[in-house]
Amino acid sequence: MLTKRIIPCLDIKDGRAVKGVNFLSLRDAGDPVELAINYAAQGADELVFLDISATEQRRKTLAKLVEDIAARCYIPFTVGGGIASPEDVSPLLDSGADKVSINSAALADPKRIETLARSFGSQCIVLAIDARVEEGKWIVYSHGGKVKTEKELFSWAKQGAELGAGEILFTSMDHDGTKSGFAIDALSRLHRDLDIPIIASGGAGAIDHFVDVFTKTNVDAALAASVFHYGKIRIPELKKALHAQHIPIRMEELTQQQ
């Protein structure tokens, strides 16, 4: 049986990790490289880095950050932010990233998913989807949750998978930063609809929320940010609790830090 993955997420703005609520009110969360080292030591299974800043030097800056992380952190990690073409992806993979995440660029031109999957393999391409409920439907947003699209969550996720995305990272904008739990119903349907891994994101506030998402849905991974960044949940304790609930989790490399 495949183990479930715990994935800390670091939103990067101007070289620093930040976190907000419902995609707003960003505050500093620390140095991303030091956070990555700490999470790897605690037993995180993977990491996700999303560059949310919009500088002209984004590609060079992000590649340098990826290089610094890869040199000091030995678990798989995904990088996203401003990725639209093979020319965006190559330097990140060459610098040490294992996967890349595409979001707004895919919404603007879905064929970009197919192009990247053909160039680098589906296993390397994560389709990130940010959505919120409006009039009973999950509506997809682009540009970090700022621009409403005409896409609906489930049909867009299915299209992305058909075009070659190897994984879906779904963030509920309604749950993001609220610490009220994951969007269980939407995640359950995504898993039913798709044959590729699903990463749950948005709403983690307690260990019980991770237990719920793994026992009430069949998602492959759960991603969180603020509860890890600010020390509310430590990964060793989280994994022990999941293991106690008979949820398959990687335990052998856990490092207890007092």
Coordinates of C-alpha atoms in Angstrom, one line a residue:
M1 CA 0.0 0.0 0.0
L2 CA 1.3 3.4 -0.9
T3 CA 2.0 5.7 2.1
K4 CA 0.2 9.0 2.4
R5 CA 2.4 12.1 2.1
I6 CA 2.7 15.1 4.4
I7 CA 3.7 18.2 2.4
P8 CA 4.6 21.5 3.9
C9 CA 4.0 24.4 1.5
L10 CA 6.1 27.5 1.3
D11 CA 4.7 30.5 -0.5
I12 CA 7.7 32.6 -1.6
K13 CA 7.5 36.4 -2.0
D14 CA 10.7 38.4 -2.6
G15 CA 12.8 35.5 -1.3
R16 CA 10.9 35.0 1.9
A17 CA 8.3 32.5 3.0
V18 CA 4.9 34.2 3.6
K19 CA 1.4 33.1 4.7
G20 CA -2.0 34.6 4.6
V21 CA -5.7 33.8 5.1
N22 CA -8.0 33.2 2.1
F23 CA -5.0 34.3 -0.1
L24 CA -4.9 37.7 1.6
S25 CA -3.1 39.5 4.5
L26 CA 0.3 38.0 3.9
R27 CA 2.8 37.9 6.8
D28 CA 6.4 36.8 7.0
A29 CA 7.0 33.1 7.9
G30 CA 10.8 32.9 7.7
D31 CA 13.7 31.9 5.4
P32 CA 12.5 29.2 2.9
V33 CA 15.8 27.3 2.9
E34 CA 16.0 27.1 6.7
L35 CA 12.3 26.0 6.8
A36 CA 13.0 23.4 4.2
I37 CA 15.9 21.9 6.2
N38 CA 13.8 21.9 9.3
Y39 CA 10.8 20.2 7.6
A40 CA 13.1 17.5 6.1
A41 CA 14.6 16.8 9.5
Q42 CA 11.1 16.5 11.0
G43 CA 10.1 13.9 8.5
A44 CA 8.2 15.7 5.8
D45 CA 7.7 13.5 2.7
E46 CA 7.9 16.3 0.2
L47 CA 7.9 20.1 -0.1
V48 CA 6.2 22.6 -2.3
F49 CA 7.5 26.0 -3.1
L50 CA 5.2 28.5 -4.8
D51 CA 6.7 31.8 -6.0
I52 CA 3.9 34.4 -5.6
S53 CA 6.1 37.5 -6.3
A54 CA 6.2 39.1 -9.7
T55 CA 9.6 40.4 -10.3
E56 CA 11.3 40.7 -13.7
Q57 CA 14.1 38.5 -12.4
R58 CA 11.8 35.8 -11.1
R59 CA 13.3 33.0 -13.2
K60 CA 16.9 33.7 -12.1
T61 CA 16.0 34.3 -8.5
L62 CA 13.8 31.2 -8.3
A63 CA 16.5 29.0 -9.9
K64 CA 19.0 30.2 -7.3
L65 CA 16.6 29.5 -4.5
V66 CA 16.0 26.0 -5.9
E67 CA 19.7 25.4 -6.1
D68 CA 20.2 26.5 -2.5
I69 CA 17.3 24.2 -1.3
A70 CA 18.5 21.2 -3.3
A71 CA 22.1 21.6 -1.9
R72 CA 20.8 21.3 1.7
C73 CA 17.6 19.4 1.6
Y74 CA 17.3 15.8 0.5
I75 CA 13.6 15.2 0.0
P76 CA 11.6 15.7 -3.2
F77 CA 10.2 19.1 -3.8
T78 CA 8.0 20.9 -6.3
V79 CA 8.4 24.5 -7.5
G80 CA 5.7 26.7 -9.1
G81 CA 5.1 30.3 -10.0
G82 CA 5.2 31.9 -13.4
I83 CA 5.8 28.6 -15.2
A84 CA 4.4 28.5 -18.8
S85 CA 7.0 26.9 -21.1
P86 CA 9.8 24.3 -21.3
E87 CA 12.2 27.2 -21.0
D88 CA 10.8 28.0 -17.6
V89 CA 10.9 24.4 -16.4
S90 CA 14.4 23.4 -17.5
P91 CA 16.4 25.7 -15.2
L92 CA 14.4 24.7 -12.2
L93 CA 14.9 20.9 -12.9
D94 CA 18.5 21.5 -13.7
S95 CA 18.9 23.3 -10.3
G96 CA 17.4 20.4 -8.4
A97 CA 13.6 20.6 -8.4
D98 CA 11.8 17.2 -8.8
K99 CA 8.5 18.5 -10.1
V100 CA 7.0 21.8 -11.3
S101 CA 3.6 23.2 -10.7
I102 CA 1.6 25.1 -13.3
N103 CA -1.6 27.1 -12.7
S104 CA -2.5 30.4 -14.3
A105 CA -0.5 29.7 -17.5
A106 CA -2.4 26.4 -18.0
L107 CA -5.8 28.2 -17.6
A108 CA -4.7 30.7 -20.2
D109 CA -3.7 27.9 -22.6
P110 CA -4.5 24.3 -21.5
K111 CA -2.2 22.9 -24.3
R112 CA 0.7 24.1 -22.2
I113 CA 0.1 21.1 -19.9
E114 CA 0.4 18.7 -22.8
T115 CA 3.6 20.5 -24.0
L116 CA 5.3 20.2 -20.6
A117 CA 4.2 16.6 -20.1
R118 CA 5.6 15.6 -23.4
S119 CA 8.9 17.5 -22.7
F120 CA 9.5 16.3 -19.2
G121 CA 7.1 13.5 -18.4
S122 CA 3.7 13.6 -16.7
Q123 CA 5.3 12.6 -13.4
C124 CA 7.0 16.0 -13.4
I125 CA 3.9 18.1 -13.9
V126 CA 1.6 19.1 -11.1
L127 CA -1.6 21.0 -12.0
A128 CA -2.4 23.4 -9.2
I129 CA -6.0 24.5 -9.0
D130 CA -7.4 27.3 -6.7
A131 CA -11.2 27.3 -6.4
R132 CA -14.0 28.5 -4.3
V133 CA -17.8 27.9 -4.1
E134 CA -20.0 30.4 -5.8
E135 CA -23.7 29.7 -6.2
G136 CA -23.2 26.1 -5.5
K137 CA -20.4 25.5 -8.0
W138 CA -16.6 25.3 -7.4
I139 CA -15.2 28.1 -9.6
V140 CA -11.6 28.2 -10.5
Y141 CA -9.4 31.3 -10.0
S142 CA -6.1 32.2 -11.6
H143 CA -3.3 34.6 -10.7
G144 CA -3.0 33.6 -7.0
G145 CA -6.8 33.7 -6.5
K146 CA -7.2 37.2 -7.9
V147 CA -8.9 36.5 -11.3
K148 CA -12.1 34.6 -11.7
T149 CA -12.3 32.2 -14.6
E150 CA -15.1 30.4 -16.4
K151 CA -13.6 27.0 -15.4
E152 CA -15.3 24.7 -13.0
L153 CA -13.1 22.6 -10.7
F154 CA -14.0 19.1 -11.6
S155 CA -14.2 19.5 -15.4
W156 CA -10.9 21.5 -15.3
A157 CA -9.2 18.8 -13.2
K158 CA -10.4 16.1 -15.6
Q159 CA -9.2 18.1 -18.6
G160 CA -5.8 18.7 -17.0
A161 CA -5.4 15.0 -16.3
E162 CA -6.3 14.1 -19.9
L163 CA -3.7 16.6 -21.2
G164 CA -1.0 15.0 -19.2
A165 CA -0.8 16.4 -15.7
G166 CA 0.6 13.8 -13.3
E167 CA -0.9 15.1 -10.1
I168 CA -3.6 17.6 -9.0
L169 CA -2.9 20.1 -6.2
F170 CA -6.3 21.4 -5.2
T171 CA -6.5 24.4 -2.8
S172 CA -9.9 25.4 -1.5
M173 CA -9.8 29.2 -1.3
D174 CA -12.7 29.1 1.1
H175 CA -10.7 27.0 3.5
D176 CA -7.3 28.5 3.0
G177 CA -5.7 29.7 6.2
T178 CA -9.0 29.3 8.2
K179 CA -7.8 26.2 10.1
S180 CA -11.3 24.8 9.8
G181 CA -10.5 21.5 8.0
F182 CA -10.1 20.4 4.4
A183 CA -12.8 20.5 1.7
I184 CA -13.7 16.9 2.2
D185 CA -16.6 16.6 -0.3
A186 CA -14.7 18.2 -3.2
L187 CA -11.6 16.1 -2.5
S188 CA -13.7 12.9 -2.4
R189 CA -15.2 13.8 -5.8
L190 CA -11.8 14.6 -7.3
H191 CA -10.5 11.2 -6.3
R192 CA -13.6 9.5 -7.7
D193 CA -13.3 11.4 -11.0
L194 CA -9.5 11.0 -11.6
D195 CA -6.9 8.3 -11.9
I196 CA -4.0 10.5 -10.8
P197 CA -2.8 11.5 -7.3
I198 CA -4.6 14.3 -5.5
I199 CA -3.0 16.7 -3.0
A200 CA -5.4 18.3 -0.5
S201 CA -4.7 21.9 0.4
G202 CA -6.5 24.6 2.4
G203 CA -7.9 24.4 5.9
A204 CA -5.5 22.4 8.0
G205 CA -5.7 23.6 11.6
A206 CA -5.4 20.5 13.8
I207 CA -4.1 16.9 13.6
D208 CA -7.7 15.7 13.4
H209 CA -8.1 17.5 10.1
F210 CA -5.3 15.4 8.6
V211 CA -6.9 12.2 10.0
D212 CA -10.3 13.3 8.5
V213 CA -8.9 14.0 5.0
F214 CA -7.1 10.6 4.9
T215 CA -9.9 8.5 6.3
K216 CA -12.9 10.3 4.7
T217 CA -11.3 10.7 1.3
N218 CA -8.7 8.7 -0.7
V219 CA -6.3 11.7 -1.4
D220 CA -2.7 10.8 -1.7
A221 CA -1.2 13.7 0.2
A222 CA -2.1 16.6 2.5
L223 CA -0.5 20.0 2.2
A224 CA -0.4 22.7 4.9
A225 CA 1.5 25.9 5.6
S226 CA 0.8 28.0 8.7
V227 CA 0.3 25.2 11.1
F228 CA 3.8 24.0 10.3
H229 CA 5.4 27.4 9.9
Y230 CA 4.2 28.7 13.3
G231 CA 4.7 25.5 15.2
K232 CA 1.1 24.6 15.9
I233 CA 1.6 21.1 14.5
R234 CA 5.0 19.3 14.4
I235 CA 5.4 16.6 11.8
P236 CA 6.6 13.8 14.1
E237 CA 3.6 14.2 16.3
L238 CA 1.3 14.4 13.3
K239 CA 2.7 11.2 11.8
K240 CA 2.5 9.3 15.1
A241 CA -1.2 10.3 15.3
L242 CA -1.8 9.2 11.7
H243 CA 0.0 5.9 12.3
A244 CA -2.1 5.3 15.4
Q245 CA -5.2 5.6 13.2
H246 CA -3.8 2.9 10.9
I247 CA -3.2 5.4 8.1
P248 CA -0.2 4.3 6.0
I249 CA 2.5 6.8 6.6
R250 CA 6.3 6.8 6.3
M251 CA 7.7 6.6 9.8
E252 CA 11.3 5.2 9.5
E253 CA 13.0 8.6 9.0
L254 CA 11.2 10.6 11.6
T255 CA 13.5 12.7 13.7
Q256 CA 12.4 13.8 17.2
Q257 CA 13.4 17.4 18.0
Q258 CA 12.9 18.5 21.6

